[in-house]
Structures are given as structure tokens and as C-alpha cells.
Short mmCIF file of C-alpha atoms in Angstrom, two decimals:
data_model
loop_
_atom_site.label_atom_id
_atom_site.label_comp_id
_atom_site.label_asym_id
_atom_site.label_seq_id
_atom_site.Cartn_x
_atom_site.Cartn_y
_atom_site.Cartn_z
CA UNK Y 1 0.00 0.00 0.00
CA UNK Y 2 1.96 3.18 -0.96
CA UNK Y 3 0.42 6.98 0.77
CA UNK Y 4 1.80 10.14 -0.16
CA UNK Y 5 0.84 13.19 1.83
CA UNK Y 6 2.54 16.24 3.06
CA UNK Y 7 2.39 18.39 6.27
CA UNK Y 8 4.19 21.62 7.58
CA UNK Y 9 5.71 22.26 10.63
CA UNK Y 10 7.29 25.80 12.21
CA UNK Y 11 10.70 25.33 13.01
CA UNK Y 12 13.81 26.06 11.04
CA UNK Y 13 14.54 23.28 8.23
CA UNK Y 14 17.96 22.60 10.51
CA UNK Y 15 16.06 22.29 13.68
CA UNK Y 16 13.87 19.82 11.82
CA UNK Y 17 16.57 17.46 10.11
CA UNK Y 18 18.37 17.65 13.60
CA UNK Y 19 14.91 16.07 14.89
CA UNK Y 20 14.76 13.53 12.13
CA UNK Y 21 17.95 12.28 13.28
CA UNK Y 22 17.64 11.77 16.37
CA UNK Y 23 15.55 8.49 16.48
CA UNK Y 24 15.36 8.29 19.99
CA UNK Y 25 13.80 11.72 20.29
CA UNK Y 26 11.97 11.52 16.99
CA UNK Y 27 10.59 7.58 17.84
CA UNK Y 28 8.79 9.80 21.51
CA UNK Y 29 6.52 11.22 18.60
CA UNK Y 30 5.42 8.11 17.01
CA UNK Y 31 2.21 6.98 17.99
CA UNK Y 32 2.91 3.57 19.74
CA UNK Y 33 6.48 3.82 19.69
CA UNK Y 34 8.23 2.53 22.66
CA UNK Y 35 11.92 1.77 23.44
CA UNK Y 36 13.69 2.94 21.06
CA UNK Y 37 17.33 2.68 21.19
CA UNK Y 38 19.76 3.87 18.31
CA UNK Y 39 22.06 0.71 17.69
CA UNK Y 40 24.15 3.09 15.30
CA UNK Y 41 23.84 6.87 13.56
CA UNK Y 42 21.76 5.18 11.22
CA UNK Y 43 20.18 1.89 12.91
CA UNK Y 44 17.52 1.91 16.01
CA UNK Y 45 15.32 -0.71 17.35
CA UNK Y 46 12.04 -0.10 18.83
CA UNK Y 47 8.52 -1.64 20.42
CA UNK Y 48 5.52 -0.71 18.42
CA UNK Y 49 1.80 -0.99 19.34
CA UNK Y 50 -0.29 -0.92 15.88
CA UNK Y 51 -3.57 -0.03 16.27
CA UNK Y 52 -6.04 -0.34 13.61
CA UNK Y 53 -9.73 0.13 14.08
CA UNK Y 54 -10.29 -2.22 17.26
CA UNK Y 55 -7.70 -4.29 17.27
CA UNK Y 56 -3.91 -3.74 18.54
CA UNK Y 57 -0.77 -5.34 16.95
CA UNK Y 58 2.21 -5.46 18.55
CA UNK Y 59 5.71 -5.85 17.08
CA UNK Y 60 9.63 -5.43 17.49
CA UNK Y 61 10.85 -3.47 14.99
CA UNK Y 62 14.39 -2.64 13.16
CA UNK Y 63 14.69 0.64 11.29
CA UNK Y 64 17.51 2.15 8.88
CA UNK Y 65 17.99 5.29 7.40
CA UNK Y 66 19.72 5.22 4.14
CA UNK Y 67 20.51 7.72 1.02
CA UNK Y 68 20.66 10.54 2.99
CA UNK Y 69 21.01 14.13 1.55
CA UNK Y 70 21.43 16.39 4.80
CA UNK Y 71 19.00 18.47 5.20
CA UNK Y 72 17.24 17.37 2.25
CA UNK Y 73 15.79 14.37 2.04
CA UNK Y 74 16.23 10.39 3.92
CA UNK Y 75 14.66 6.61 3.40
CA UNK Y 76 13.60 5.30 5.93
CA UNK Y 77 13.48 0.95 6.10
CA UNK Y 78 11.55 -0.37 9.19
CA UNK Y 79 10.92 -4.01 9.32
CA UNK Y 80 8.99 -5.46 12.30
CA UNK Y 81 8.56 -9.19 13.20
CA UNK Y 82 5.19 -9.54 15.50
CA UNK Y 83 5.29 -10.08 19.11
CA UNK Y 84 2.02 -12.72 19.14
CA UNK Y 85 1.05 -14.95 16.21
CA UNK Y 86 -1.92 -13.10 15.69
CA UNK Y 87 -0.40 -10.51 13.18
CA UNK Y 88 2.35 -11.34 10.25
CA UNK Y 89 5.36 -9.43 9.90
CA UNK Y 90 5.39 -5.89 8.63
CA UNK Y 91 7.58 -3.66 5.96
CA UNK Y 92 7.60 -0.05 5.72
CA UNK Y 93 9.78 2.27 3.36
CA UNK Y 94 9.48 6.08 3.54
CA UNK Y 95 11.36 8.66 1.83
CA UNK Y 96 11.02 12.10 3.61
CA UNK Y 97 11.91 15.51 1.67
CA UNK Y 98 12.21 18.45 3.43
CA UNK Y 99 11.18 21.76 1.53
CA UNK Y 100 11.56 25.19 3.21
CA UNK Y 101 8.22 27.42 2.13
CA UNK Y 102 9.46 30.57 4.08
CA UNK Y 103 12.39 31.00 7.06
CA UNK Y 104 11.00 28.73 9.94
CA UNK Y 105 8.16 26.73 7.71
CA UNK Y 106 8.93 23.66 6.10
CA UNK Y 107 7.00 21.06 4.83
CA UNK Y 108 7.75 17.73 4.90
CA UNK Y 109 7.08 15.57 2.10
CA UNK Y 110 6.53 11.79 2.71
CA UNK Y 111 5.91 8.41 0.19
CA UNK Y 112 5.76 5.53 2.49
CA UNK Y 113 5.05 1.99 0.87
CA UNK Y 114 3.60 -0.05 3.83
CA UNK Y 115 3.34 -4.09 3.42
CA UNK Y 116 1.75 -6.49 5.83
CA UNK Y 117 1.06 -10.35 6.37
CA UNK Y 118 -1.47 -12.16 8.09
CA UNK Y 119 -4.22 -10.34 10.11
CA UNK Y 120 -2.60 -6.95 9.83
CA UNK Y 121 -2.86 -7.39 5.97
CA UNK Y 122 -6.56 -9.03 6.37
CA UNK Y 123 -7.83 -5.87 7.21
CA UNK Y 124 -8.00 -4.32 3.62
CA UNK Y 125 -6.58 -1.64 2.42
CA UNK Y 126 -9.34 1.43 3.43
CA UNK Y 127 -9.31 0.25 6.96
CA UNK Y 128 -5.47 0.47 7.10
CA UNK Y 129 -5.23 3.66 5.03
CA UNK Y 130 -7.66 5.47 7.63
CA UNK Y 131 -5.17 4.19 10.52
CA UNK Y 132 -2.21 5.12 8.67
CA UNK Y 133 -3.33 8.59 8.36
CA UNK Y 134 -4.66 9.09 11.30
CA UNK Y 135 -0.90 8.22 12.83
CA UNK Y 136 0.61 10.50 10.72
CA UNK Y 137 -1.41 13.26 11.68
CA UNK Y 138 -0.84 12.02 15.19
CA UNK Y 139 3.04 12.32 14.53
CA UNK Y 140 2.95 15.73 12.49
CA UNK Y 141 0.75 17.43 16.08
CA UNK Y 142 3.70 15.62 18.40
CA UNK Y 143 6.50 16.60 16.30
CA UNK Y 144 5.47 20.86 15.88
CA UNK Y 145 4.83 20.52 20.17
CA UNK Y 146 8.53 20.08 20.33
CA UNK Y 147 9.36 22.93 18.08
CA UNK Y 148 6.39 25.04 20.04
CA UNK Y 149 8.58 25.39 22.90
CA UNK Y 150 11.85 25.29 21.50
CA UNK Y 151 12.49 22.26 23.24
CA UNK Y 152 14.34 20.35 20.54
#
């Protein structure tokens, strides 16, 4: 399932890409996100509760960042193996762009290609979607209450 979609946050583009690199930091504004530890600059494990509609998945996941363009653009890789046989495993690969509108507003750009197995995938494609989105606007409020007190 690929989304595309867009959001802008009020902070300084280098603020932001510090944020984005900072997984620990960053992972506090991810919905669900638990634990995460950086095993490198560009590898991090975390916990993740995935939530979709009524039902709650949880997994441990591995993430790497690759092909990045400071304060440009970064992929993302997250691959998470489930923590109860109910759900499959899970794969998840965003690229991120950052694009400065005006001095302190920048919107970031995201493409994220999301595949599931087992119940998580069951669950179609519309009911997913809606959950997806509804985490990303989750993460885009949590990441502009860092930047609202300067607290990056």
C-alpha cells in the first residue's frame, strides 16, 4: 500500500533534520512507539503498538535510514517481526523531503510503501489507510509541540 501526503511544521529546516535524526527523540513522537534505542547513527530498534480500528498489533521493529542528503531528504526501512502470532510481519519504506516554504516553515514531504502479512494485511486496504493517516497526523501534532517550545 503506498500513501503520499505532506504536512508543515514551524521550526527552522535545521532544527527539523536535527529532529529527524535523532531516532530516539523523533521515535517519543510516534504513535505507539516505545523503546527505542539507536544501535548506530543510522540503525535503532524499537517496540511498536499498531492499532487499527479495534484491534492492537504489537511488534519489534528494526529501522535504517539510508541515502541521505542532509537536510534534504532520507529513506527510511523499518521491518517489524510480531510479538504474538496473531499478526504477520510488517515492511515499511518512507522517503522524507524536506522543503523550506518561508524562514522557519517547512513542509515535509513523505511516500511511504507499507506491506503487511497475516491479520494486519486481512484488514484491507481502506481500513489500514484510515489508521495510517490518522498516525501520521498524530506524529505531524507531536513533532510541531517540540518545536512550540523550543524544546528540541
Amino acid at each position: 500500500m503506498r500513501i503520499e501526503d505532506s504536512f508543515l511544521l514551524h521550526a527552522s529546516k535545521e532544527d527539523i533534520w536535527n529532529l529527524f535524526m535523532n531516532v530516539e527523540k523523533l521515535g517519543s513522537c510516534v504513535p505507539g512507539c516505545e523503546n527505542v534505542k539507536a544501535l548506530s547513527p543510522t540503525e535503532y530498534t524499537a517496540k511498536m503498538e499498531v492499532k487499527v480500528q479495534f484491534m492492537k498489533f504489537n511488534y519489534e521493529a528494526k529501522g535504517k535510514m539510508k541515502n541521505i542528503v542532509e537536510n534534504e531528504s532520507i529513506e527510511v526501512e523499518m521491518n517489524g517481526k510480531p510479538l504474538s502470532s496473531l499478526a504477520g510481519p510488517f515492511q515499511n519504506n518512507i522517503l522524507i523531503k524536506l522543503e523550506e516554504v518561508e524562514p522557519r516553515k517547512v513542509k515535509i514531504h513523505y511516500i511511504m510503501d507499507a506491506q503487511a502479512e497475516g491479520k494486519l494485511a486481512s484488514l484491507g486496504d481502506v481500513l489500514m489507510k484510515g489508521s495510517i493517516q490518522k498516525t501520521a497526523d498524530q506524529f505531524s501534532e507531536n513533532v510541531q509541540k517540540l518545536f512550540v517550545g523550543e524544546n528540541v
